[in-house]
Every structure is written in structure tokens, then in C-alpha cells.
Short mmCIF file of C-alpha atoms and ligand atoms in Angstrom, two decimals:
data_model
loop_
_atom_site.label_atom_id
_atom_site.label_comp_id
_atom_site.label_asym_id
_atom_site.label_seq_id
_atom_site.Cartn_x
_atom_site.Cartn_y
_atom_site.Cartn_z
CA UNK S 1 155.77 13.58 54.36
CA UNK S 2 155.66 13.73 50.79
CA UNK S 3 151.77 13.64 50.65
CA UNK S 4 151.97 16.37 53.46
CA UNK S 5 153.80 18.63 51.02
CA UNK S 6 151.51 17.62 48.18
CA UNK S 7 148.58 18.58 50.31
CA UNK S 8 150.41 22.26 51.38
CA UNK S 9 151.21 22.57 47.62
CA UNK S 10 147.13 21.99 46.63
CA UNK S 11 146.20 24.21 49.65
CA UNK S 12 148.84 26.71 48.61
CA UNK S 13 147.59 26.59 44.68
CA UNK S 14 144.20 26.34 45.98
CA UNK S 15 144.56 29.83 47.96
CA UNK S 16 147.20 31.59 45.28
CA UNK S 17 144.08 30.81 42.32
CA UNK S 18 141.09 32.40 44.65
CA UNK S 19 143.55 35.44 45.32
CA UNK S 20 144.10 35.48 41.58
CA UNK S 21 139.75 35.31 41.01
CA UNK S 22 139.81 38.22 43.30
CA UNK S 23 142.54 40.48 41.96
CA UNK S 24 143.50 40.39 37.96
CA UNK S 25 146.73 42.87 37.44
CA UNK S 26 147.25 43.35 34.08
CA UNK S 27 149.67 41.64 32.89
CA UNK S 28 150.56 44.86 30.27
CA UNK S 29 151.28 48.03 32.42
CA UNK S 30 151.50 50.65 30.00
CA UNK S 31 153.28 53.53 29.31
CA UNK S 32 151.54 56.80 29.98
CA UNK S 33 152.12 59.88 27.36
CA UNK S 34 155.33 61.27 28.65
CA UNK S 35 156.98 57.77 28.59
CA UNK S 36 157.59 57.71 32.25
CA UNK S 37 155.14 57.43 34.71
CA UNK S 38 153.40 53.71 34.85
CA UNK S 39 149.51 53.65 34.14
CA UNK S 40 148.49 50.53 36.65
CA UNK S 41 145.18 48.63 36.27
CA UNK S 42 143.96 46.08 38.58
CA UNK S 43 140.27 44.06 38.03
CA UNK S 44 138.53 42.72 40.60
CA UNK S 45 135.27 40.38 41.35
CA UNK S 46 132.98 41.60 44.16
CA UNK S 47 131.63 38.70 46.42
CA UNK S 48 129.20 37.30 44.94
CA UNK S 49 125.58 37.83 45.92
CA UNK S 50 122.61 35.42 44.61
CA UNK S 51 119.81 36.47 42.90
CA UNK S 52 116.87 34.56 41.88
CA UNK S 53 114.33 35.69 39.01
CA UNK S 54 112.38 38.95 40.56
CA UNK S 55 115.14 39.31 43.52
CA UNK S 56 117.01 42.35 44.02
CA UNK S 57 120.62 42.33 45.40
CA UNK S 58 121.52 45.65 47.37
CA UNK S 59 124.83 44.71 48.80
CA UNK S 60 127.13 46.79 50.73
CA UNK S 61 131.05 45.69 50.84
CA UNK S 62 133.54 47.21 52.96
CA UNK S 63 137.47 47.70 52.87
CA UNK S 64 137.44 46.48 48.70
CA UNK S 65 140.35 45.61 46.99
CA UNK S 66 141.55 49.00 45.31
CA UNK S 67 144.69 50.74 44.59
CA UNK S 68 147.21 50.86 47.44
CA UNK S 69 149.61 54.16 48.23
CA UNK S 70 149.29 57.60 46.74
CA UNK S 71 147.81 57.38 43.87
CA UNK S 72 146.16 59.17 40.69
CA UNK S 73 142.71 57.69 39.70
CA UNK S 74 142.42 57.95 36.29
CA UNK S 75 139.40 55.14 35.53
CA UNK S 76 136.86 53.41 37.09
CA UNK S 77 134.63 50.81 35.33
CA UNK S 78 132.17 47.72 36.32
CA UNK S 79 129.78 45.57 34.81
CA UNK S 80 127.87 42.21 36.45
CA UNK S 81 129.46 39.06 35.29
CA UNK S 82 128.12 35.66 35.81
CA UNK S 83 130.31 32.94 37.28
CA UNK S 84 132.25 32.32 34.27
CA UNK S 85 132.94 35.70 34.19
CA UNK S 86 130.70 36.08 30.90
CA UNK S 87 129.11 39.72 30.89
CA UNK S 88 125.38 39.52 31.93
CA UNK S 89 122.36 41.21 29.98
CA UNK S 90 120.54 44.24 31.74
CA UNK S 91 117.68 42.32 30.63
CA UNK S 92 118.45 39.25 33.24
CA UNK S 93 120.36 41.35 36.28
CA UNK S 94 119.63 45.09 35.93
CA UNK S 95 122.04 46.87 37.40
CA UNK S 96 120.28 49.37 39.22
CA UNK S 97 123.57 51.18 40.35
CA UNK S 98 126.62 50.56 41.78
CA UNK S 99 128.77 53.52 43.88
CA UNK S 100 132.54 53.65 45.44
CA UNK S 101 132.70 55.78 48.05
CA UNK S 102 135.75 55.82 50.52
CA UNK S 103 135.63 56.28 54.62
CA UNK S 104 138.58 56.13 57.42
CA UNK S 105 138.91 52.68 59.51
CA UNK S 106 140.59 52.74 62.82
CA UNK S 107 144.49 51.33 62.29
CA UNK S 108 143.60 49.94 65.99
CA UNK S 109 140.68 48.99 66.63
CA UNK S 110 140.67 48.34 70.09
CA UNK S 111 141.61 51.73 71.39
CA UNK S 112 138.57 52.55 73.84
CA UNK S 113 136.62 55.79 72.54
CA UNK S 114 137.09 56.02 68.97
CA UNK S 115 134.42 55.33 66.13
CA UNK S 116 135.59 52.19 64.03
CA UNK S 117 135.25 54.30 61.14
CA UNK S 118 134.68 57.70 59.77
CA UNK S 119 132.66 59.07 56.83
CA UNK S 120 134.59 60.77 53.96
CA UNK S 121 133.26 62.06 50.77
CA UNK S 122 133.96 63.94 47.59
CA UNK S 123 134.12 67.62 47.48
CA UNK S 124 130.28 68.24 47.51
CA UNK S 125 127.75 69.36 46.64
CA UNK S 126 124.54 67.76 48.19
CA UNK S 127 124.17 67.93 51.87
CA UNK S 128 125.35 65.42 53.94
CA UNK S 129 126.41 62.15 53.58
CA UNK S 130 124.27 62.44 49.78
CA UNK S 131 126.38 61.49 46.83
CA UNK S 132 129.67 61.25 48.88
CA UNK S 133 130.85 58.91 46.43
CA UNK S 134 134.47 59.04 44.19
CA UNK S 135 132.31 56.88 41.25
CA UNK S 136 128.75 55.29 40.47
CA UNK S 137 126.56 54.94 37.58
CA UNK S 138 124.22 52.12 36.62
CA UNK S 139 122.87 50.49 33.23
CA UNK S 140 125.11 53.23 31.51
CA UNK S 141 128.30 51.84 32.90
CA UNK S 142 129.70 49.70 30.10
CA UNK S 143 129.42 52.50 27.35
CA UNK S 144 130.18 55.41 29.21
CA UNK S 145 133.98 56.50 29.64
CA UNK S 146 135.53 57.91 32.81
CA UNK S 147 138.90 58.18 32.00
CA UNK S 148 140.38 61.58 33.67
CA UNK S 149 142.73 63.00 30.42
CA UNK S 150 146.18 63.59 31.32
CA UNK S 151 147.01 65.33 33.26
CA UNK S 152 144.54 65.38 35.66
CA UNK S 153 143.85 62.77 37.90
CA UNK S 154 141.29 62.03 40.94
CA UNK S 155 143.71 61.62 44.25
CA UNK S 156 143.16 58.91 46.63
CA UNK S 157 145.32 57.70 49.60
CA UNK S 158 147.23 60.72 50.70
CA UNK S 159 148.97 59.48 54.24
CA UNK S 160 147.75 63.22 55.07
CA UNK S 161 144.43 62.73 54.75
CA UNK S 162 142.60 60.68 57.05
CA UNK S 163 142.50 61.84 60.70
CA UNK S 164 145.36 60.43 63.38
CA UNK S 165 144.59 56.65 64.02
CA UNK S 166 142.76 56.33 60.87
CA UNK S 167 143.21 55.53 57.05
CA UNK S 168 141.91 55.56 54.07
CA UNK S 169 139.64 52.41 52.93
CA UNK S 170 136.83 52.23 50.20
CA UNK S 171 133.10 50.28 50.24
CA UNK S 172 131.40 49.33 47.02
CA UNK S 173 127.55 48.97 47.17
CA UNK S 174 125.78 47.27 44.48
CA UNK S 175 122.21 47.28 43.74
CA UNK S 176 120.65 44.63 40.96
CA UNK S 177 117.48 43.05 40.08
CA UNK S 178 116.84 39.97 38.79
CA UNK S 179 114.28 40.81 35.57
CA UNK S 180 113.99 37.28 34.30
CA UNK S 181 110.38 36.01 33.94
CA UNK S 182 109.27 39.92 35.10
CA UNK S 183 105.59 40.75 34.95
CA UNK S 184 106.91 44.14 34.15
CA UNK S 185 110.31 44.55 33.29
CA UNK S 186 110.17 48.30 33.22
CA UNK S 187 108.15 48.34 36.40
CA UNK S 188 110.27 46.01 38.01
CA UNK S 189 113.58 48.16 37.21
CA UNK S 190 111.63 51.26 38.38
CA UNK S 191 111.07 49.90 41.31
CA UNK S 192 107.00 50.30 41.07
CA UNK S 193 105.99 49.79 44.71
CA UNK S 194 102.61 47.44 43.10
CA UNK S 195 105.28 45.12 41.48
CA UNK S 196 107.37 44.49 44.48
CA UNK S 197 104.05 44.52 46.89
CA UNK S 198 106.27 46.45 49.41
CA UNK S 199 104.27 48.65 51.91
CA UNK S 200 107.20 49.09 54.49
CA UNK S 201 110.81 50.33 53.62
CA UNK S 202 113.75 48.50 54.89
CA UNK S 203 113.61 50.05 58.34
CA UNK S 204 109.84 49.04 58.69
CA UNK S 205 108.38 52.21 58.47
CA UNK S 206 105.66 53.03 56.51
CA UNK S 207 106.06 54.12 52.87
CA UNK S 208 103.41 57.00 52.30
CA UNK S 209 100.55 56.27 49.77
CA UNK S 210 101.75 59.21 47.45
CA UNK S 211 104.84 57.23 47.04
CA UNK S 212 104.66 55.14 44.08
CA UNK S 213 108.10 53.52 43.60
CA UNK S 214 111.81 54.21 43.98
CA UNK S 215 114.34 53.24 46.58
CA UNK S 216 111.94 52.69 49.19
CA UNK S 217 110.42 49.89 47.25
CA UNK S 218 113.35 47.64 45.90
CA UNK S 219 115.84 47.12 49.10
CA UNK S 220 117.92 44.12 49.60
CA UNK S 221 115.75 40.54 49.55
CA UNK S 222 112.85 41.69 48.05
CA UNK S 223 111.24 40.57 45.14
CA UNK S 224 109.15 41.75 41.66
CA UNK S 225 106.32 40.02 40.28
CA UNK S 226 107.52 37.36 37.83
CA UNK S 227 105.32 35.28 35.45
CA UNK S 228 104.40 32.05 36.31
CA UNK S 229 107.24 29.45 35.95
CA UNK S 230 109.50 31.96 37.38
CA UNK S 231 108.31 31.72 40.80
CA UNK S 232 110.24 28.91 42.17
CA UNK S 233 113.38 30.13 39.92
CA UNK S 234 117.02 29.04 40.77
CA UNK S 235 118.91 31.89 42.35
CA UNK S 236 122.06 32.53 40.06
CA UNK S 237 125.40 33.42 41.12
CA UNK S 238 126.65 36.96 40.16
CA UNK S 239 129.60 39.48 40.87
CA UNK S 240 130.43 42.76 40.26
CA UNK S 241 133.54 43.24 38.54
CA UNK S 242 135.64 46.24 38.19
CA UNK S 243 138.57 47.57 36.92
CA UNK S 244 140.89 50.24 38.40
CA UNK S 245 143.37 52.11 36.80
CA UNK S 246 145.76 54.75 38.60
CA UNK S 247 149.22 56.68 38.39
CA UNK S 248 151.30 56.90 41.19
CA UNK S 249 151.12 60.23 42.84
CA UNK S 250 153.61 62.49 41.95
CA UNK S 251 154.04 66.49 40.98
CA UNK S 252 153.05 66.30 37.28
CA UNK S 253 149.47 65.30 37.92
CA UNK S 254 146.93 67.87 38.11
CA UNK S 255 144.60 66.98 40.81
CA UNK S 256 140.52 67.55 40.18
CA UNK S 257 137.72 67.31 42.74
CA UNK S 258 134.72 65.26 42.27
CA UNK S 259 131.12 67.46 42.68
CA UNK S 260 127.97 66.00 41.98
CA UNK S 261 125.30 68.03 41.07
CA UNK S 262 121.51 66.81 41.67
CA UNK S 263 118.36 67.95 39.54
CA UNK S 264 116.14 67.08 42.49
CA UNK S 265 118.26 69.50 44.74
CA UNK S 266 115.60 72.49 46.59
CA UNK S 267 117.02 74.33 49.01
CA UNK S 268 117.18 73.11 52.83
CA UNK S 269 115.47 71.08 55.16
CA UNK S 270 115.03 69.20 51.68
CA UNK S 271 118.37 69.13 50.01
CA UNK S 272 119.05 66.43 47.41
CA UNK S 273 116.05 63.75 47.11
CA UNK S 274 118.03 61.67 44.60
CA UNK S 275 115.23 60.25 42.98
CA UNK S 276 111.76 61.86 41.55
CA UNK S 277 108.92 60.92 39.57
CA UNK S 278 107.71 61.90 35.80
CA UNK S 279 104.24 62.55 35.50
CA UNK S 280 102.24 61.26 32.02
CA UNK S 281 102.37 64.57 30.01
CA UNK S 282 99.12 66.06 29.61
CA UNK S 283 96.58 65.35 26.77
CA UNK S 284 96.83 68.87 25.77
CA UNK S 285 100.78 68.53 25.88
CA UNK S 286 100.17 65.13 24.38
CA UNK S 287 98.87 67.33 21.11
CA UNK S 288 101.46 69.41 20.85
CA UNK S 289 103.84 66.47 20.31
CA UNK S 290 105.99 67.82 23.64
CA UNK S 291 105.86 65.07 26.23
CA UNK S 292 109.27 66.33 27.82
CA UNK S 293 109.90 66.34 32.09
CA UNK S 294 112.47 68.87 32.43
CA UNK S 295 113.60 68.82 35.96
CA UNK S 296 116.07 71.74 37.42
CA UNK S 297 118.27 72.66 39.55
CA UNK S 298 120.30 75.22 40.92
CA UNK S 299 123.78 74.59 43.34
CA UNK S 300 127.01 75.86 44.09
CA UNK S 301 130.33 75.21 43.34
CA UNK S 302 132.21 76.03 46.12
CA UNK S 303 135.91 76.48 44.43
CA UNK S 304 136.13 76.91 40.86
CA UNK S 305 138.39 76.10 38.25
CA UNK S 306 138.78 74.60 34.99
CA UNK S 307 136.03 71.95 34.02
CA UNK S 308 137.80 69.15 32.25
CA UNK S 309 135.43 66.34 32.53
CA UNK S 310 131.32 66.07 32.84
CA UNK S 311 128.61 63.07 32.90
CA UNK S 312 125.22 62.82 33.58
CA UNK S 313 123.10 59.98 35.10
CA UNK S 314 119.74 59.17 34.12
CA UNK S 315 117.64 55.46 34.04
CA UNK S 316 115.41 54.50 31.41
CA UNK S 317 113.31 57.43 29.26
CA UNK S 318 116.01 59.88 30.02
CA UNK S 319 116.78 62.05 26.37
CA UNK S 320 119.84 63.94 27.97
CA UNK S 321 120.66 66.30 30.54
CA UNK S 322 123.14 69.51 30.83
CA UNK S 323 124.95 72.05 33.12
CA UNK S 324 125.04 75.24 32.80
CA UNK S 325 127.15 78.24 34.16
CA UNK S 326 125.55 81.26 36.30
CA UNK S 327 124.90 82.82 32.89
CA UNK S 328 123.21 80.57 31.27
CA UNK S 329 126.30 79.13 29.47
CA UNK S 330 126.72 75.56 28.63
CA UNK S 331 129.30 74.20 30.52
CA UNK S 332 128.49 70.36 29.83
CA UNK S 333 125.72 68.15 28.06
CA UNK S 334 125.10 64.47 28.46
CA UNK S 335 122.98 62.52 26.24
CA UNK S 336 121.85 58.82 26.71
CA UNK S 337 122.50 55.86 23.83
CA UNK S 338 120.06 53.10 23.90
CA UNK S 339 120.96 49.69 23.10
CA UNK S 340 119.00 48.28 20.20
CA UNK S 341 119.61 44.49 20.52
CA UNK S 342 119.72 41.64 22.97
CA UNK S 343 123.60 41.50 24.02
CA UNK S 344 125.42 43.02 27.04
CA UNK S 345 126.13 46.85 26.30
CA UNK S 346 123.79 46.55 23.41
CA UNK S 347 120.54 46.03 25.28
CA UNK S 348 117.11 47.44 23.51
CA UNK S 349 114.90 49.78 25.61
CA UNK S 350 117.97 50.14 28.57
CA UNK S 351 120.25 53.37 28.52
CA UNK S 352 123.98 51.99 27.75
CA UNK S 353 125.86 54.45 27.88
CA UNK S 354 126.33 58.17 28.61
CA UNK S 355 128.14 61.09 26.24
CA UNK S 356 131.08 62.60 28.08
CA UNK S 357 132.17 66.01 28.03
CA UNK S 358 136.02 66.31 28.02
CA UNK S 359 137.94 69.75 28.56
CA UNK S 360 141.47 68.87 29.07
CA UNK S 361 143.04 72.27 27.61
CA UNK S 362 143.48 74.54 30.52
CA UNK S 363 140.89 77.23 30.41
CA UNK S 364 138.75 75.96 27.53
CA UNK S 365 135.72 75.93 30.24
CA UNK S 366 136.26 77.07 33.41
CA UNK S 367 133.79 77.95 36.52
CA UNK S 368 134.36 80.39 39.27
CA UNK S 369 134.15 80.00 43.23
CA UNK S 370 130.93 80.16 44.50
CA UNK S 371 129.08 80.00 41.13
CA UNK S 372 125.57 79.01 40.87
CA UNK S 373 125.13 76.15 38.76
CA UNK S 374 121.86 74.90 37.39
CA UNK S 375 121.51 71.18 36.28
CA UNK S 376 119.02 70.27 34.08
CA UNK S 377 117.61 66.48 33.75
CA UNK S 378 114.80 65.89 30.19
CA UNK S 379 112.81 62.32 30.68
CA UNK S 380 110.32 61.11 27.73
CA UNK S 381 107.39 61.74 29.72
CA UNK S 382 105.12 59.88 27.08
CA UNK S 383 104.33 57.52 30.34
CA UNK S 384 104.87 57.64 33.28
CA UNK S 385 108.30 56.47 35.40
CA UNK S 386 109.32 56.47 38.77
CA UNK S 387 112.44 56.47 41.04
CA UNK S 388 114.29 58.10 37.94
CA UNK S 389 117.57 60.13 38.49
CA UNK S 390 119.58 63.12 37.57
CA UNK S 391 123.13 63.45 38.75
CA UNK S 392 125.66 65.80 37.23
CA UNK S 393 129.42 64.23 37.83
CA UNK S 394 131.98 67.19 36.97
CA UNK S 395 135.76 67.36 37.67
CA UNK S 396 137.26 70.42 38.26
CA UNK S 397 141.12 71.68 38.54
CA UNK S 398 141.05 74.58 41.06
CA UNK S 399 143.51 77.22 39.48
CA UNK S 400 146.86 77.05 40.95
CA UNK S 401 147.74 80.84 38.98
CA UNK S 402 145.23 83.25 40.60
CA UNK S 403 141.90 83.30 38.92
CA UNK S 404 140.82 86.32 36.41
CA UNK S 405 138.64 87.62 38.67
CA UNK S 406 140.90 88.43 41.76
CA UNK S 407 143.48 90.81 42.15
CA UNK S 408 147.09 90.46 41.24
CA UNK S 409 148.89 89.99 44.61
CA UNK S 410 152.08 92.17 43.96
CA UNK S 411 150.02 95.40 43.33
C1 NAG Q 501 145.49 49.58 70.42
O1 NAG Q 501 144.75 50.26 71.12
C2 NAG Q 501 144.72 49.50 72.85
C3 NAG Q 501 143.94 50.11 73.75
O2 NAG Q 501 144.54 51.57 73.83
C4 NAG Q 501 146.22 49.89 73.58
O3 NAG Q 501 146.69 49.01 74.30
C5 NAG Q 501 147.37 48.74 72.21
O4 NAG Q 501 148.50 49.03 72.50
C6 NAG Q 501 146.96 49.50 70.72
N1 NAG Q 501 147.88 48.85 69.83
C7 NAG Q 501 148.69 49.52 68.88
C8 NAG Q 501 149.05 48.61 67.97
O5 NAG Q 501 148.61 50.24 68.61
C1 NAG Q 502 101.35 40.78 48.95
O1 NAG Q 502 101.81 41.02 50.56
C2 NAG Q 502 100.63 41.12 51.74
C3 NAG Q 502 101.13 41.49 52.51
O2 NAG Q 502 102.36 40.75 53.10
C4 NAG Q 502 100.33 38.96 51.65
O3 NAG Q 502 99.49 38.91 52.10
C5 NAG Q 502 100.15 38.93 49.72
O4 NAG Q 502 99.58 37.62 49.81
C6 NAG Q 502 101.20 39.44 49.00
N1 NAG Q 502 100.41 39.41 47.25
C7 NAG Q 502 101.37 39.17 46.41
C8 NAG Q 502 101.02 38.65 45.13
O5 NAG Q 502 102.52 38.37 46.77
C1 NAG Q 503 116.48 69.75 27.87
O1 NAG Q 503 114.68 70.17 27.49
C2 NAG Q 503 114.67 71.48 27.01
C3 NAG Q 503 112.43 71.82 26.82
O2 NAG Q 503 112.21 70.92 25.65
C4 NAG Q 503 114.90 71.81 25.94
O3 NAG Q 503 115.38 73.09 25.56
C5 NAG Q 503 116.19 71.84 25.73
O4 NAG Q 503 117.63 71.73 25.39
C6 NAG Q 503 116.58 70.05 26.83
N1 NAG Q 503 117.99 69.75 26.72
C7 NAG Q 503 118.65 68.23 26.73
C8 NAG Q 503 120.12 68.68 27.33
O5 NAG Q 503 118.13 67.67 26.35
#
């Protein structure tokens, strides 16, 4: 009898400690500026993924641990850690990207005639499912602020949002490349098809000859060329560890909409192409010291308001990105920080952070309903680059009062 109790206790402790590893609510929940709403936080480990030298993991985790109930998200940060919880530097496990995306799941999975899941997405602006995430960054994660200034918050878990019979859930996509012993580290992180020895994509479709590199060539389980001595290298157990901070929803929170602009966007049928190529600059431009590739797109922001936060996403060789209003005015500029050391968060040659724009004062920076914005993404073209990106995230608080260019309703 005593034995059975002891076994049960051990089992209980094992169950409890694995739950704790998976979800670590911060011990000190801070007060917000007004001192009444409690800022809450959770730190979560993804399921493990395994990488040997040169290998790629592109994992999709559904129904991840996420704040429950109707909440205002305040920040989301993440990084790759090893099985001791130590941050892994980018030159070992390159974090190509991670993405956090809502979706709707049927509450009664056995009910006939209804799909098990329905898509959900942010407020725009790419067509279809492209860039529908709420959060997502890459190598720059460790030194990029995602904090939404007070009184703003990203609304999540609104019980009125899902269609009847569905509930909101969240999925996480993590794409990481093990570049220990890589034959060409930059080439592997840029997913150059020759280094991956890949001629067909994930779905077995032939990759066009003029596609030199990008996501089509570094899907899950592919492997980039490694130097001798690393070919039989052991797999390493890694995790994506993320921290979400939030407040319970209340009238004091001003909701912000998430819009993601993409410098590759072209009018339909093209839409957002997600990635692009930077050709090496011509000898003439090199002579003029002008090896800058400029990628520009125009996209319409459907609803205007205060632009309270902005940040760009670029890959290594990126030199800055900007977002402009229809009249050309600068709305936000986001500039990369490159590391200059070895340690996680400061890896030489990698973008380890992107500067952000904060405009919390109402009316400080505004966009109009239906305004055409221009996104500019600059890269160095000293060398050729494949699979680069030029995204611009903005958070917009819709005007509660009539916009200046609408007629006052009392007249
Ligand atoms: C789920 O749907 C099935 C089939 O329509 C139904 O028989 C069952 O009662 C439902 N369960 C709940 C909990 O609503
Ligand atoms: C590349 O792929 C081809 C076809 O799958 C294979 O025959 C060849 O050995 C591979 N080369 C290397 C270096 O792995
Ligand atoms: C992008 O490059 C253009 C042309 O060189 C330059 O005028 C602009 O200031 C650059 N913008 C950023 C954000 O680096």
C-alpha cells in the first residue's frame, strides 16, 4: 500500500514537473502603469526538435500553450534553446523564422459536415493566407522589442470572434537550420538550392532552374552541405522557448490592428511573394560605391488610425527599411543591428535586432482609411543574396473619434 502511494507520488511529481517545464508563469506578476490591471506572463517550451549538422527543421505545432480567455497581448518574444535551457547562438542553430498564428478549431470534432479547423488571420494586407500571423520574426528576435505601449493591446480570445461551434487556438511554426560545420554558412542560411542539393520542392514539384535559393529549397528534413567530419554529426535536441505577456481585456485597453506589408507585393495575380533575390551589383555601380538593392511595393491600409508601433523584418545583408504615407511622409524606419561577437544575441554577421518605432501619443503618426503606403527594403548588393525578405509590421489603433477628413455628424 505504502509502495503504491509512493509510486503514485513519484508519478504525480513527474507529471507536475513536466507541466512546469512546459509552462512557467512568472512568479512576480507586475502591475501596469495605472496600478490595477495585472501584467501576466507565461514562458513556454515548444515540443523538442532534433537537428544534426546541416539539417533543417520546419515544424508546425498546433494548439500551443497561449493565454486563455479574452486578453490584450502586450509582447511576444522567443528564442532557440538547448535541453539545458541555454540560448543557442545563430551560428549553430540559425533561426530562419518563427510565426505565431491564430486559427479556429471545432469544439465538437465529431459533429458531421463541419471542417475541423477554419483559418483566422490578422487584419492584412497581403491577399489569401499570406502573412496572416500575429507575431513572427527570425534571427533578430533576441534584440527586437515587441512591447505594445499602453494603453494599447492586441486583442485575442474575444469569445465573439470565432464562428458558432468553434474556438480560437494558436499555432507555432519554427524554421531552424543547423549550420555547425556548414560548407557555406551564409549560403545555408539563404537556402541556396545547390548547397541543399535539392531539385524538387517539399511536394515533389520540380523547382524552376532560375530559382537559385529560398524556402522552396530548405524545407523540413533537407540538409545543407557540411564539411567532412560533420557528415555523421549527432543530432541535437532543441526547443523554441517563448514568453507572452498580456493583460486581461478591459475597456481601458485600446485595441490595435496588425498589418504586415511586404516589399515583394505586386498587383494580383502576383500578390505577396514573401521572398526575393538580390543580384550582385554591376561593375558600374560598384565603381560608384552604390551597391544598394532597393525593393519597393505599394499596398493599401484598409482602415486608418494612429500608427503606434512599427518594425521591419530583414535577413543578413539588410541595411534598413522604411514605410511611407501616400504623400511620401516617413511613418517608420527600422534599421538592423548586426552582432559582433560569438555569444547568443550578438553573433557576428547576423542581424540580431531591428529598431522599432513607438508613437504612443494619439495623433502623433496617423494613416487614413484606404491610404496607399509604400514599403522600402534596402539590401547590400556587394554580393548576391537569395531568399531575402522585406516585411513591415505595423500596429494601428483605429480612431474612436471622427477622423479629421470625415464630416462632423452634427452638421
Ligand atoms: C457532437 O456532435 C455529435 C454529432 O452531431 C452529437 O451527437 C454530439 O451530441 C455532440 N456533442 C456535444 C458535446 O455537443
Ligand atoms: C545530390 O542528389 C543527387 C540526386 O538525388 C545524388 O545522386 C547526389 O549524390 C547528391 N549529391 C550530394 C553531394 O549529396
Ligand atoms: C534605401 O536606399 C535609398 C537609395 O539608396 C535611400 O535613399 C534610402 O534612404 C534608404 N532607406 C533606408 C531605410 O535605408
